[in-house]
Short mmCIF file of C-alpha atoms in Angstrom, two decimals:
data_model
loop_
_atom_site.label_atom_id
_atom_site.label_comp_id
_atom_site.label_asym_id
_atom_site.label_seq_id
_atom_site.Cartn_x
_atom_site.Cartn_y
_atom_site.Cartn_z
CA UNK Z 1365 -98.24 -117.83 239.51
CA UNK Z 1366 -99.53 -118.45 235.76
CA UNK Z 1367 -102.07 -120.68 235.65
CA UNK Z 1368 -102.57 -122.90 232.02
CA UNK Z 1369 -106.28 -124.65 232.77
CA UNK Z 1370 -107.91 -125.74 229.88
CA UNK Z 1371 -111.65 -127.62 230.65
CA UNK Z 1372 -113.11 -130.14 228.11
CA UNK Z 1373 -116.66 -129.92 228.30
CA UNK Z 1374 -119.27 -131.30 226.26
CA UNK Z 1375 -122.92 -129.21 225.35
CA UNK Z 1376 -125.19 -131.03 227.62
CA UNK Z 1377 -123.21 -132.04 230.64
CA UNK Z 1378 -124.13 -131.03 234.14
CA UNK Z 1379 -121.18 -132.18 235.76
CA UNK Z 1380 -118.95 -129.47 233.27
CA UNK Z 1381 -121.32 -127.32 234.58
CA UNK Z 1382 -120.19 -127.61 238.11
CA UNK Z 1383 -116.12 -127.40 237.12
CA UNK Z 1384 -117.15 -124.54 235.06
CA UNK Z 1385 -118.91 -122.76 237.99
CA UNK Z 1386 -115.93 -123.60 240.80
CA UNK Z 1387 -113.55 -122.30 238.98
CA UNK Z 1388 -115.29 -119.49 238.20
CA UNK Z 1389 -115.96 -118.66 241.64
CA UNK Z 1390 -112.70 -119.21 242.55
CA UNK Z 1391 -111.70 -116.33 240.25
CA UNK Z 1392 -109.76 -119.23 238.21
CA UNK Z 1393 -109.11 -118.45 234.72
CA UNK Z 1394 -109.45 -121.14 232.23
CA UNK Z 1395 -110.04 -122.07 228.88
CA UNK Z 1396 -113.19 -123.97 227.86
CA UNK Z 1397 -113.05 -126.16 224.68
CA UNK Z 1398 -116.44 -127.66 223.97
CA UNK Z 1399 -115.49 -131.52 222.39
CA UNK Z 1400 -118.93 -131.45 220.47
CA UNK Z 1401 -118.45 -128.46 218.71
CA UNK Z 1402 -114.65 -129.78 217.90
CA UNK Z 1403 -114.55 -133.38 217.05
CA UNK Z 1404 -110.90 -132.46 216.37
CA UNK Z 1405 -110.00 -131.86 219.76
CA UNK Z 1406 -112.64 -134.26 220.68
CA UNK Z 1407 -110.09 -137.07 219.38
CA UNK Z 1408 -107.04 -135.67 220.65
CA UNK Z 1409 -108.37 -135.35 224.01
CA UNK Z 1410 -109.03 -139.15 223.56
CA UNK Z 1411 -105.65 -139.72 222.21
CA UNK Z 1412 -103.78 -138.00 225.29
CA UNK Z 1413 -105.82 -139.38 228.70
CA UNK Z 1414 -107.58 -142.48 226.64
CA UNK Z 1415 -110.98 -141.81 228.48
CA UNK Z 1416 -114.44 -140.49 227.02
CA UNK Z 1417 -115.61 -139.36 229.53
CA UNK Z 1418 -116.02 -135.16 230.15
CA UNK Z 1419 -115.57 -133.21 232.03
CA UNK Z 1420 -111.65 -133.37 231.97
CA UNK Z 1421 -109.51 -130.61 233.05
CA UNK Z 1422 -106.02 -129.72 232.49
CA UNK Z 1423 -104.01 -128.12 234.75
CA UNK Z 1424 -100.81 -127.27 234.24
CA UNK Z 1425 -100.08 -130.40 231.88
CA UNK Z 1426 -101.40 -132.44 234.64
CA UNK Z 1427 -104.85 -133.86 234.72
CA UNK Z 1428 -108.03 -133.75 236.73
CA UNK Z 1429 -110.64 -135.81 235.52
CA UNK Z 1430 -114.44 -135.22 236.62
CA UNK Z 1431 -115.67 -132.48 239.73
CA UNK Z 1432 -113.11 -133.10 241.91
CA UNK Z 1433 -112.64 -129.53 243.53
CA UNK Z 1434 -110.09 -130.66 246.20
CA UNK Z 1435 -107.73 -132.37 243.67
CA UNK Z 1436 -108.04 -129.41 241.03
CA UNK Z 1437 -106.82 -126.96 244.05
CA UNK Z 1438 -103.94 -129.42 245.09
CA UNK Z 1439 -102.66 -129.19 241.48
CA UNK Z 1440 -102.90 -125.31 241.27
CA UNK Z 1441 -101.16 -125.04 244.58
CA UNK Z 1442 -98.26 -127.57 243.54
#
């Protein structure tokens, strides 16, 4: 099954770090869009799940918000 997982990150965040690292260990492609080097994206990711908060991963069109491993795998297995 194609996968569309895009990650929101942010420069200094540990807990991106962890998202980042499961799903690369899972041998989960993704794409990473840093919001501090994009303020552009940065505000449309704000616009779309109204939180400011990172890390925030879509999956799919559906959302994942935070390091929430067991949630991200229930989406890719829907």
């Amino acid at each position: 099954m194609n996968q569309n997982i895009t990650l929101y990150t942010t420069t200094m965040c540990p807990v991106c770090g962890m998202v980042r690292e499961f799903l690369t260990n899972m041998n989960i492609e993704y794409k990473e869009v840093n919001v501090d080097l994009n303020p552009i994206a940065m505000i449309k990711l704000i616009g779309k799940t109204r939180r400011f908060s990172v890390p925030q991963t879509n999956i799919n069109d559906e959302w994942v918000f935070g390091f929430d491993p067991v949630r991200m795998l229930e989406v890719l297995n829907d």
